[in-house]
Short mmCIF file of C-alpha atoms in Angstrom, two decimals:
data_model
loop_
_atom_site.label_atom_id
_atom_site.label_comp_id
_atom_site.label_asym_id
_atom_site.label_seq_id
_atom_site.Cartn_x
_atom_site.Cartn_y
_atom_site.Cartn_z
CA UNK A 1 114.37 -23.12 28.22
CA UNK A 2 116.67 -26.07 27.02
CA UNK A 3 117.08 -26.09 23.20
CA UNK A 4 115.39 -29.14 20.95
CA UNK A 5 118.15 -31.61 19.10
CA UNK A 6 118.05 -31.94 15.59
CA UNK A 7 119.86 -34.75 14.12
CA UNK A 8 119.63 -34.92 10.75
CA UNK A 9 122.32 -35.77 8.02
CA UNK A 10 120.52 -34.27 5.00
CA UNK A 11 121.75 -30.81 4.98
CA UNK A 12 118.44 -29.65 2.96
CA UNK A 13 116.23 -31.42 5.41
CA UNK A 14 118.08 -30.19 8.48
CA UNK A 15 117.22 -26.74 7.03
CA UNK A 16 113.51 -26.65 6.56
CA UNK A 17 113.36 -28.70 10.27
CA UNK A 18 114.72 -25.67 11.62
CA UNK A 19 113.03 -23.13 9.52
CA UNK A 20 109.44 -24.68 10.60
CA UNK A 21 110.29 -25.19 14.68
CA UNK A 22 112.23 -21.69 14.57
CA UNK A 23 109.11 -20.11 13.03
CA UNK A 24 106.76 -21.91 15.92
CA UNK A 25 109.12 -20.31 18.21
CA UNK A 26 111.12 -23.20 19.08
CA UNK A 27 115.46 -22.94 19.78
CA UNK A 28 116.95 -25.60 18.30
CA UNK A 29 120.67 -27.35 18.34
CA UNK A 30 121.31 -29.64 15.21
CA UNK A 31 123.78 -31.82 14.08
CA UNK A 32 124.39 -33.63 11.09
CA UNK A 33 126.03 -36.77 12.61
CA UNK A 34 125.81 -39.26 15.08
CA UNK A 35 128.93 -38.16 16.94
CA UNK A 36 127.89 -34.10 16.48
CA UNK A 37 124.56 -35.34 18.26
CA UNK A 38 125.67 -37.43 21.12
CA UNK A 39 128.45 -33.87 21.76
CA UNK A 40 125.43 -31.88 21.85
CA UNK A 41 123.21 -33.80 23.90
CA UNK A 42 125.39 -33.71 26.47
CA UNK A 43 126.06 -30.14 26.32
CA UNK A 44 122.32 -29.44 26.48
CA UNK A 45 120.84 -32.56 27.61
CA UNK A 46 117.69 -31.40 25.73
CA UNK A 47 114.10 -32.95 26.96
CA UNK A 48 113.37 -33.31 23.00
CA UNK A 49 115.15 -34.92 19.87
CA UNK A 50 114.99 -35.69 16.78
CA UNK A 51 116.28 -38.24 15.22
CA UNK A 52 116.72 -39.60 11.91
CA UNK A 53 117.70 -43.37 11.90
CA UNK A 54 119.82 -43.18 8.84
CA UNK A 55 123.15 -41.77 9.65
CA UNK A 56 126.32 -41.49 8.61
CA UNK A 57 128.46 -42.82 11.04
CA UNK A 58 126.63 -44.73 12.96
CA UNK A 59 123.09 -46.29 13.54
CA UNK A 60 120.29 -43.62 15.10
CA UNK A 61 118.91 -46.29 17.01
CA UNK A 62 121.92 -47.13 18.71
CA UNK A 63 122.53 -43.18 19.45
CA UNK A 64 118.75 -43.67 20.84
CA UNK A 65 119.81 -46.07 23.22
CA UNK A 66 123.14 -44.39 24.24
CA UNK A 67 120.96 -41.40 24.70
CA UNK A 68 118.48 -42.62 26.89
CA UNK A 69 121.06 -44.22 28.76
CA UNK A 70 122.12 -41.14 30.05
CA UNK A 71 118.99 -39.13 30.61
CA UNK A 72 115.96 -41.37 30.18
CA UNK A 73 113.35 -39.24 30.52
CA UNK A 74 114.21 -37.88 26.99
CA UNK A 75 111.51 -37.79 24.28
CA UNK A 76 113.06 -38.79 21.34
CA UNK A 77 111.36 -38.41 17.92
CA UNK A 78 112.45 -40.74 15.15
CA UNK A 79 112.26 -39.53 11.81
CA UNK A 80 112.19 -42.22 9.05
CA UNK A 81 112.17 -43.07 5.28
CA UNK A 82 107.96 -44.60 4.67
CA UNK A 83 110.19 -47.76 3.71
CA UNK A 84 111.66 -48.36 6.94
CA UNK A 85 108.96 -48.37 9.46
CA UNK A 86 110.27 -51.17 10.53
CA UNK A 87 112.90 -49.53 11.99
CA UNK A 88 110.76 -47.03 13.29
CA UNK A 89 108.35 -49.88 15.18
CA UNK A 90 111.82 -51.20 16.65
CA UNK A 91 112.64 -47.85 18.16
CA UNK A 92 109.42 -47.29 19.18
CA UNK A 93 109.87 -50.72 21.32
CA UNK A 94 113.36 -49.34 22.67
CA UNK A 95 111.53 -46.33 23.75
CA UNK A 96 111.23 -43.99 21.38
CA UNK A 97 108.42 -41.33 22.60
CA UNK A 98 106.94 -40.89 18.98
CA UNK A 99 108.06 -41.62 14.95
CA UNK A 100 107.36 -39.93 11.96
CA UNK A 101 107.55 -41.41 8.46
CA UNK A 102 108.88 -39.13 5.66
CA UNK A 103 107.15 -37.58 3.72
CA UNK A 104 105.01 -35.57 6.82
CA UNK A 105 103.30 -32.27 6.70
CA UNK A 106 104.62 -29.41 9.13
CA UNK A 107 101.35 -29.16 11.18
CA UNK A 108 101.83 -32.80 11.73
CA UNK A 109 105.46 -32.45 12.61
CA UNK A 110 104.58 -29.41 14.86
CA UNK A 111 101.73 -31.55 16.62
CA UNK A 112 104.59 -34.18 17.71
CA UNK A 113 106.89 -31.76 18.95
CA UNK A 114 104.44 -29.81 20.81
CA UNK A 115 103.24 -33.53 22.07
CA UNK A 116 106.70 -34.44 23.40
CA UNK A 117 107.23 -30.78 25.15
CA UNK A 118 104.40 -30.92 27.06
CA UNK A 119 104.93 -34.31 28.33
CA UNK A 120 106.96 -33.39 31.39
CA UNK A 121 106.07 -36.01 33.44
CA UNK A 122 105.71 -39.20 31.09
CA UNK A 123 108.43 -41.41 34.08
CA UNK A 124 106.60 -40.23 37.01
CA UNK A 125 103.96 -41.84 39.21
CA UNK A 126 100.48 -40.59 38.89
CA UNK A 127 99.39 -41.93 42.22
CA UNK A 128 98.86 -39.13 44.81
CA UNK A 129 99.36 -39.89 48.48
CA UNK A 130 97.43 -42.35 50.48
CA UNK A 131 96.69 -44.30 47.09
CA UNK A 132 97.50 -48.18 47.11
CA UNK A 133 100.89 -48.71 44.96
CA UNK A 134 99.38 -50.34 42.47
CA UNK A 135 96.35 -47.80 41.61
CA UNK A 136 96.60 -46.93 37.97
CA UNK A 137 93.18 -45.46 36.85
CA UNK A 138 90.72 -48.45 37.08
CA UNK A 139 93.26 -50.73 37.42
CA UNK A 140 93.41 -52.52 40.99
CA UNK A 141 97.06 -54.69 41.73
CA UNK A 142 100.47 -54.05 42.61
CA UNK A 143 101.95 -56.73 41.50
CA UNK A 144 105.37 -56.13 39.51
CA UNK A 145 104.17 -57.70 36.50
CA UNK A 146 100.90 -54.84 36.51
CA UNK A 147 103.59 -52.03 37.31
CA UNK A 148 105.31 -52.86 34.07
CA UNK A 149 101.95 -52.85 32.52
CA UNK A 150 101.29 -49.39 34.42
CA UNK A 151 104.64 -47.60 33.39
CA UNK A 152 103.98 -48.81 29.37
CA UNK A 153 100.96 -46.82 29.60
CA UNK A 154 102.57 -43.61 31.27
CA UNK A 155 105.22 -43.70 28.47
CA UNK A 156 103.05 -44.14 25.72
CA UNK A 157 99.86 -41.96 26.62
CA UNK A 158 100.82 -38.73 25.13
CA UNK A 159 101.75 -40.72 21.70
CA UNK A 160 100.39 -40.60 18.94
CA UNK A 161 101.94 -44.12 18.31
CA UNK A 162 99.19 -46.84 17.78
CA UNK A 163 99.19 -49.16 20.60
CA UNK A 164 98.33 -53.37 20.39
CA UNK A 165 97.19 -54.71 23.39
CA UNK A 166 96.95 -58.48 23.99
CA UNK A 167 96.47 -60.67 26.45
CA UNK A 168 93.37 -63.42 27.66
CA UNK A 169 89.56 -62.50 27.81
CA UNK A 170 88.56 -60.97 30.64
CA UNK A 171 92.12 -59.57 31.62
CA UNK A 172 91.08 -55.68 31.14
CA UNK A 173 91.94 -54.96 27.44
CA UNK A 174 89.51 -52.44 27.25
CA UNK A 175 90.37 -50.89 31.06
CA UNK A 176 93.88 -50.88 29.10
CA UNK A 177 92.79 -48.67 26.19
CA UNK A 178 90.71 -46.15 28.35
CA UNK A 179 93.86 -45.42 30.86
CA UNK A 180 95.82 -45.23 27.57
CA UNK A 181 93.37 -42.75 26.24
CA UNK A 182 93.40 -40.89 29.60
CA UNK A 183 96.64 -40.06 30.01
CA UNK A 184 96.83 -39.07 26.05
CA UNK A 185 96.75 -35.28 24.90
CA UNK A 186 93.30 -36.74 23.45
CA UNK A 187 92.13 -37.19 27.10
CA UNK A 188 89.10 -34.19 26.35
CA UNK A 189 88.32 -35.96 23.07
CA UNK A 190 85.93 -38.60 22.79
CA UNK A 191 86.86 -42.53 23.51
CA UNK A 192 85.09 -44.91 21.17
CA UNK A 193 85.17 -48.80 21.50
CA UNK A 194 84.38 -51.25 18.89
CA UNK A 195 84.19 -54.96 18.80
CA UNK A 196 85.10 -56.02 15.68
CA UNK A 197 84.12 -59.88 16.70
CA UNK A 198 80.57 -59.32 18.01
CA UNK A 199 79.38 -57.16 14.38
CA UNK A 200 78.52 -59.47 10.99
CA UNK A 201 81.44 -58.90 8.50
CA UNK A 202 79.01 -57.60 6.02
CA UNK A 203 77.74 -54.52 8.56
CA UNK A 204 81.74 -53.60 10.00
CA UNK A 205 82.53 -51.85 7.32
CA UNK A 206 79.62 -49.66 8.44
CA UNK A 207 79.92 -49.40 11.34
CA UNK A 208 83.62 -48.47 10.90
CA UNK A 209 83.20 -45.55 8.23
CA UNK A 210 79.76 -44.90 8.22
CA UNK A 211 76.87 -44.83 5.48
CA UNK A 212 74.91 -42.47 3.78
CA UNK A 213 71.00 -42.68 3.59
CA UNK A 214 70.14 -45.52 0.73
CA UNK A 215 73.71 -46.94 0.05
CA UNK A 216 72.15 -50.36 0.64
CA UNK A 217 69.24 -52.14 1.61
CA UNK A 218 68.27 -50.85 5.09
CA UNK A 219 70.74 -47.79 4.81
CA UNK A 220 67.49 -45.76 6.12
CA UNK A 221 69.64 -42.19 7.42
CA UNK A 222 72.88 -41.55 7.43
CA UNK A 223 75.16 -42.98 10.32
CA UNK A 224 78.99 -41.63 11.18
CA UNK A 225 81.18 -44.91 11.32
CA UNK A 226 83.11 -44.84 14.75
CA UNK A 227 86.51 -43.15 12.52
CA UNK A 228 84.34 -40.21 12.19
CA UNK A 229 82.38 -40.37 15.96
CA UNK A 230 86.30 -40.65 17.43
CA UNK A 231 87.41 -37.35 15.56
CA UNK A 232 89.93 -35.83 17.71
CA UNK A 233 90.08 -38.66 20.17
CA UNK A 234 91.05 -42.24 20.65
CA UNK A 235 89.55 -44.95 18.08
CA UNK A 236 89.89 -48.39 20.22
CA UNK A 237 88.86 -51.37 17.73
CA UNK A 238 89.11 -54.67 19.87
CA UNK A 239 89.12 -58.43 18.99
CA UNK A 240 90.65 -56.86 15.81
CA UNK A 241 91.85 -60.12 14.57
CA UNK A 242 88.26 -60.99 13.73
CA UNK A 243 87.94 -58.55 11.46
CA UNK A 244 87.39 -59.50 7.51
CA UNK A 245 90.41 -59.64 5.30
CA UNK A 246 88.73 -57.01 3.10
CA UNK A 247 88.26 -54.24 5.47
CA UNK A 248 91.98 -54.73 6.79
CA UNK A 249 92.81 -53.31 3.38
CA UNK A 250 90.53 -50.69 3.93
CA UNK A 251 91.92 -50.49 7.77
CA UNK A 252 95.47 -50.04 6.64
CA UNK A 253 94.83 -47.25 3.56
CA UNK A 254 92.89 -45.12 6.96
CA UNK A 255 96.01 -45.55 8.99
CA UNK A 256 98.24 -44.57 5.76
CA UNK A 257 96.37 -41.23 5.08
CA UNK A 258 93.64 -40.39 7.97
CA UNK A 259 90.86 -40.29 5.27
CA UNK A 260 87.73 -42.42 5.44
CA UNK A 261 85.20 -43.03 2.99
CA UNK A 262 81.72 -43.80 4.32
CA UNK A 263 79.63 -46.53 2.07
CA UNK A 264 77.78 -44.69 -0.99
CA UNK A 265 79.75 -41.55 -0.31
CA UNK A 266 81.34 -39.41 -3.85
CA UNK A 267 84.42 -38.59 -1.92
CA UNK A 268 86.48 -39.42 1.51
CA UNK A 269 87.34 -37.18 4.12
CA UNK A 270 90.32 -36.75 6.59
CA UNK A 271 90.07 -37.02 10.32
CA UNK A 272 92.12 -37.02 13.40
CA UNK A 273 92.41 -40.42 15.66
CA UNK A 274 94.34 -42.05 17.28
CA UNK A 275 93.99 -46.08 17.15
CA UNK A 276 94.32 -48.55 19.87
CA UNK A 277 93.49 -52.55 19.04
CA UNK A 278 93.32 -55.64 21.23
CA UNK A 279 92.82 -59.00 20.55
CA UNK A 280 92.86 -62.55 22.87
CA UNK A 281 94.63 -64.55 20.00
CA UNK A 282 98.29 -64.56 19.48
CA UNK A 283 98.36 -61.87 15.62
CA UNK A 284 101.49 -63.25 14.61
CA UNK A 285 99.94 -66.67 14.62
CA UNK A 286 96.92 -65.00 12.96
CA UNK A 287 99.45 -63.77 10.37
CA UNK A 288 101.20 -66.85 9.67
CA UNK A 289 97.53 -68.71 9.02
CA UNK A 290 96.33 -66.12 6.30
CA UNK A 291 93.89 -64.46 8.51
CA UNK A 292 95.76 -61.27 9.13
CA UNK A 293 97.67 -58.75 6.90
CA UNK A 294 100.94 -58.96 7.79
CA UNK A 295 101.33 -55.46 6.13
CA UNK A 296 98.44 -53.97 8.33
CA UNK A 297 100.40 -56.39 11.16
CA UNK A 298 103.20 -54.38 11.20
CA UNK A 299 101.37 -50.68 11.29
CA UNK A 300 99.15 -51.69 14.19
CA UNK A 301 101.82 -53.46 16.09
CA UNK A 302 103.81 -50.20 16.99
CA UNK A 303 103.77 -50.68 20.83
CA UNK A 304 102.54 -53.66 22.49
CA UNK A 305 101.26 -53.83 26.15
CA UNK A 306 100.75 -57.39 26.93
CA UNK A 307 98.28 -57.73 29.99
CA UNK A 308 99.04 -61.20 32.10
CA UNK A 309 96.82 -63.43 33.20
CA UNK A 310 94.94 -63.09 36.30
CA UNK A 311 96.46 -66.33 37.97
CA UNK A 312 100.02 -65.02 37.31
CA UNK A 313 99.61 -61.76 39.56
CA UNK A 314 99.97 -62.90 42.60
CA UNK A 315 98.28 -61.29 45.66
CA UNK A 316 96.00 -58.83 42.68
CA UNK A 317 93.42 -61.73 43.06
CA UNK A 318 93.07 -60.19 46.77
CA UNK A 319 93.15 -56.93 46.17
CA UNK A 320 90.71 -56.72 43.21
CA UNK A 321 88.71 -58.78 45.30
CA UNK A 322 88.01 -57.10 48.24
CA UNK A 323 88.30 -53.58 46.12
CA UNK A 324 84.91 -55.11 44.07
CA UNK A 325 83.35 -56.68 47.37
CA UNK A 326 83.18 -52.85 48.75
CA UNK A 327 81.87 -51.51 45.40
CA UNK A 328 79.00 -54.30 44.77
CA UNK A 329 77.80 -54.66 48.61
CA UNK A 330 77.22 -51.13 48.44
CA UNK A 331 74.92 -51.59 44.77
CA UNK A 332 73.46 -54.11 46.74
CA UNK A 333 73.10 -52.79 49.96
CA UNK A 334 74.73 -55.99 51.31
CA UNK A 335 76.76 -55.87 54.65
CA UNK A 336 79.87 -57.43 53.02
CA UNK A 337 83.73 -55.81 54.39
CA UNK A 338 85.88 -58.91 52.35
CA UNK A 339 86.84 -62.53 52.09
CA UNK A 340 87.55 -65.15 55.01
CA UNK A 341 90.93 -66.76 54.80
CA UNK A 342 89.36 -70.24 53.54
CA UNK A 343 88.41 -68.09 50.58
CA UNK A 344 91.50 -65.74 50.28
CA UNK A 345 93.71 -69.28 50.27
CA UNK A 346 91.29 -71.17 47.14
CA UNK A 347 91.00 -67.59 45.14
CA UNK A 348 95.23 -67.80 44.59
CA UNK A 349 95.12 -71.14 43.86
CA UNK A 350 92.38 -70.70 41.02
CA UNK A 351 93.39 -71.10 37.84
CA UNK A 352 91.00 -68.26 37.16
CA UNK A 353 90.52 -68.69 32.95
CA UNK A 354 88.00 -66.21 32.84
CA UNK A 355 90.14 -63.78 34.34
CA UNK A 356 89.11 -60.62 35.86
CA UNK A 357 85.41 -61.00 34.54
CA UNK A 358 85.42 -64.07 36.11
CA UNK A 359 86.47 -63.23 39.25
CA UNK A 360 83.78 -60.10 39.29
CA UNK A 361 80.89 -62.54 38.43
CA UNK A 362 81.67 -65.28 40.84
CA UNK A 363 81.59 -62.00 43.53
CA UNK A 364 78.39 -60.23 42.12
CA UNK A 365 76.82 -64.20 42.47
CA UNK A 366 77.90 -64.39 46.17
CA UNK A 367 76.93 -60.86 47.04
CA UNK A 368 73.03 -60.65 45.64
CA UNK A 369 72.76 -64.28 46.79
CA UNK A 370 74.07 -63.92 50.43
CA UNK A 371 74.30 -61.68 52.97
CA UNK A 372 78.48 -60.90 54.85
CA UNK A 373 80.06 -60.05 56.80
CA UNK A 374 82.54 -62.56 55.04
CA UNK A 375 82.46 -64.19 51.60
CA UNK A 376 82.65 -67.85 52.38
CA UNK A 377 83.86 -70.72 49.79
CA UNK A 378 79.46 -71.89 50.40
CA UNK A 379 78.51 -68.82 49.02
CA UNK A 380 80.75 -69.62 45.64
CA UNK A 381 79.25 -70.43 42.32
CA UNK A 382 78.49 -74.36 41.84
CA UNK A 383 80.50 -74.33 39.34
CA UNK A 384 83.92 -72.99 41.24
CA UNK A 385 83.01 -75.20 44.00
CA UNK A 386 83.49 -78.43 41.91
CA UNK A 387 86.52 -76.62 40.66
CA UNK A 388 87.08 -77.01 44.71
CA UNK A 389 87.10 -80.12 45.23
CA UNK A 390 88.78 -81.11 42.47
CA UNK A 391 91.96 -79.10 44.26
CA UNK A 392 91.35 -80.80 47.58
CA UNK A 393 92.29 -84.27 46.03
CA UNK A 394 95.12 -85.43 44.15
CA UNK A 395 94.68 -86.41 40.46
CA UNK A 396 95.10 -89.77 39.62
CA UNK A 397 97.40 -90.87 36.76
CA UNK A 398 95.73 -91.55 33.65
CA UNK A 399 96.04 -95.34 32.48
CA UNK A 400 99.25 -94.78 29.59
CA UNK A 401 98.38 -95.29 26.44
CA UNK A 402 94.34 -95.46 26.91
CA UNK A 403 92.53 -93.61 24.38
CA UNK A 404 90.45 -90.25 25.81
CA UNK A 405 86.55 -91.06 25.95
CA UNK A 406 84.59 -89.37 23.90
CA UNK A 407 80.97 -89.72 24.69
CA UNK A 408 79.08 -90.22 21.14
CA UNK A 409 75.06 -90.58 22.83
CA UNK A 410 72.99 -88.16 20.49
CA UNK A 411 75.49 -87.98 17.95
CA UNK A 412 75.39 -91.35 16.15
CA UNK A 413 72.78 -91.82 13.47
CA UNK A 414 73.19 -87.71 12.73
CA UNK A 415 74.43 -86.60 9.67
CA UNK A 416 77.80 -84.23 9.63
CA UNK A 417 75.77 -80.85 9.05
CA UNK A 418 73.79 -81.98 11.72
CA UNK A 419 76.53 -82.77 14.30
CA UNK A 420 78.21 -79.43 13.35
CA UNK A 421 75.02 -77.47 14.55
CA UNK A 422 74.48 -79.31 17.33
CA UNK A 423 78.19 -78.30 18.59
CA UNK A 424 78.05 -75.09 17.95
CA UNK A 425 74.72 -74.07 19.17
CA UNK A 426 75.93 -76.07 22.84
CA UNK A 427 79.09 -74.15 22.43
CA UNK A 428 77.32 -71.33 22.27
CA UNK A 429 74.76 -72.13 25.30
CA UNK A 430 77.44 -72.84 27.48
CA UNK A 431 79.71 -69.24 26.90
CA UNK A 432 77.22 -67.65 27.76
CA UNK A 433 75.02 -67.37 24.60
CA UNK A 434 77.92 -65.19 23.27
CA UNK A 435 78.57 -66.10 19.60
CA UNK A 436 82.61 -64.59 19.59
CA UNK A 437 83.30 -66.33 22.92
CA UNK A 438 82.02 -69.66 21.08
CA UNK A 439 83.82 -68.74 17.57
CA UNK A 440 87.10 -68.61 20.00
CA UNK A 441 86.91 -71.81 21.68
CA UNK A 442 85.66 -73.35 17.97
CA UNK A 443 88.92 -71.37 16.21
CA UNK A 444 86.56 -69.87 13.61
CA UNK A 445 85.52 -66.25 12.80
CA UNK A 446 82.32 -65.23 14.45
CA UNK A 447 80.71 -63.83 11.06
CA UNK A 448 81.49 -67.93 9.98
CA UNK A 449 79.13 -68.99 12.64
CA UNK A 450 76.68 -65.52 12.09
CA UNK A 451 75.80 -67.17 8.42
CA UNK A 452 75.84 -70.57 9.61
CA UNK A 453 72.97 -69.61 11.95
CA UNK A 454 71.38 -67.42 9.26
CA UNK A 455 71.42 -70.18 6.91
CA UNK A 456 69.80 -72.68 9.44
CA UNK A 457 66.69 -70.29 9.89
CA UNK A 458 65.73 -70.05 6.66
CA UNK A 459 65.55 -73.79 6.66
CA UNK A 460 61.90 -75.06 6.72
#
């Protein structure tokens, strides 16, 4: 068995390391500088080390790099100072497998050892034979831009590191979070989702950390938040820029020390998750505007996986296609086998901003509607057939410098608070009746338009 590498420059430090991974039964190499390391590693070429980022001689994130260079299916641990998780987040986006802030207990330094050991296959493909190159889990596309997206997750599934996903609604965020969670040591433990945009500010914290039986008005029994329900397993919060300024603060103490606090309860209480968060909206913008902790930013953003846009991946419009056409004409009973080439041709020109829901509704539409053995363009949505013709003709050039029209009918005559429901309630109507999708498109917070509504019920 190859030996782990310990690279650490304080000599009392370097001691208890190997004191706590010799008593778990571990050999270990160590070195106290960069140079001594880089020797050793290739003497051993270990499949483990740890690294502190403060040395002597010579930057540890640099040694990462040179490191991983020459055998990059090393997992290297990064030790650092609490001060400089900065640091740590940047070597965790070179490709660092995991990073530990000092001060850390031994079982938790034991759990990321035994993490990184048992991850003997984080660079290989998890496809077995006969599977379509781009299979990942639920995933369906082979573009290149998805195989990056694929290979993130491989590297960071056994990681404890908290993963940000972004990227357009409808794109798969959630699809995202579950394959993370899958190919996690967590994988056995339970996977629990929460939308931070579609739950009233004043119930999140809730439905986060739970509440005890008469806390508040309504608290009728006591509920486990989703920290406590995801004990052991992965805690996926998405749309998490949505969430209220407040409970980030209470967000970012949970990430700092594990320990929740359920509403009306004496004392907290430690628990083990992992946390994943998406969100559609760009969080350093978010940050800059006042609507995000930059603090909580920074220990959320540790590795980012960026899903693309369904319009730039190619030939995946196909595939996912005629993957769902099988799946739904079977629910249906429908005798569909694909797309004609008509439709094939107009589905990669789509600009598709719905994404991958969109795409899956416009097919469910054609399938219970119609019968196959073909999906024709006459079987599409109104909707995407106006988006049709508007392809088939060339636009004309606006007249330069004329004003846009803005059509005023029904507005005129209506006071402001007025005018402001009326938008909002049509914004509403026409995403669907969902109140984040609207809050989105309006740049507002959902639980905004939650009390706006509130507020116009009561009225007589």
């Amino acid at each position: 068995m190859k030996p782990l590498l310990l690279i650490e420059d304080t000599a009392s430090l370097q001691m208890v390391y190997e004191s706590v991974l010799r008593g778990a039964g571990h050999e270990v190499v160590s070195a106290s500088t960069a140079a001594e390391g880089a020797a050793l590693f290739q003497k051993h070429a270990p499949d483990v080390v740890l690294l502190d980022l403060m040395l002597p001689d010579r930057s540890g994130q640099e040694l990462m790099r040179d490191l991983l260079e020459i055998k990059p299916d090393t997992n290297v641990i990064v030790v650092t100072a609490n001060g400089s998780i900065n640091r740590a987040v940047e070597a965790m986006r070179a490709g660092a497998y995991e990073f530990l802030l000092k001060p850390f207990n031994e079982q938790r330094f034991l759990n990321a050892v035994e993490n990184a050991l048992d991850d003997g296959n984080r660079s290989k493909p998890t496809t077995s034979p006969g599977t379509a190159p781009g299979a990942f889990g639920t995933f369906v596309g082979s573009s290149p831009l998805m195989q990056q997206v694929y290979a993130r997750i491989r590297s960071v599934g056994r990681s404890m590191a908290t993963v940000f996903i972004t990227g357009e609604s409808g794109t798969g965020k959630e699809i995202c979070a579950q394959a993370v969670h899958e190919k996690s040591n967590r994988a056995n433990g339970p996977f629990v989702p929460l939308n931070c945009g579609a739950i009233p500010s004043d119930l999140l914290e809730s439905e986060v950390f739970g509440h005890l039986k008469g806390s508040f008005t309504g608290a009728i029994a006591d509920k486990p938040g989703a920290a406590a329900v995801a004990d052991g397993g992965t805690l996926f919060l998405d749309e998490i820029c949505e969430m209220d300024l407040n409970l980030q603060t209470k967000l970012l103490r949970f990430l700092q020390t594990s320990m929740i606090q359920p509403v009306g309860a004496p004392t907290p209480r430690k628990v083990n998750v992992r946390i994943i968060c998406a969100t559609n909206r760009d969080p350093m913008e978010e940050v800059r505007r006042g609507r995000f902790r930059e603090d909580l930013y920074y220990r959320l953003h540790v590795v980012p996986i960026h899903l693309p846009p369904l319009r730039d991946r190619g030939h995946d419009v196909i595939e996912i296609a005629e993957a769902s056409i099988a799946r739904f004409a079977n629910d249906e009973g429908r005798a569909f086998t694909g797309l004609d080439e008509a439709t094939k041709q107009l589905f990669q020109q789509l600009e598709w901003p719905g994404n991958v829901r969109q795409l899956l509704n416009v097919l469910r539409h054609a399938i219970v509607l119609h019968d196959g053995p073909l999906v024709t363009q006459d079987m599409l949505p109104l909707d995407l057939r106006h988006e049709t013709e508007a392809l088939s003709h060339a636009p004309t050039a606006p007249m330069v410098g004329a004003p846009p029209r803005v059509a005023l009918d029904g507005l005129l005559g209506k006071t402001l608070a007025e005018i402001e429901q009326l938008v909002i309630e049509e914004t509403i109507q026409r995403h669907g009746g969902s109140v984040p999708r609207a809050a989105r498109v309006l740049d507002v917070s959902p639980s905004t338009i939650y009390r706006k509504r509130e507020s116009w019920a009561k009225k007589p």
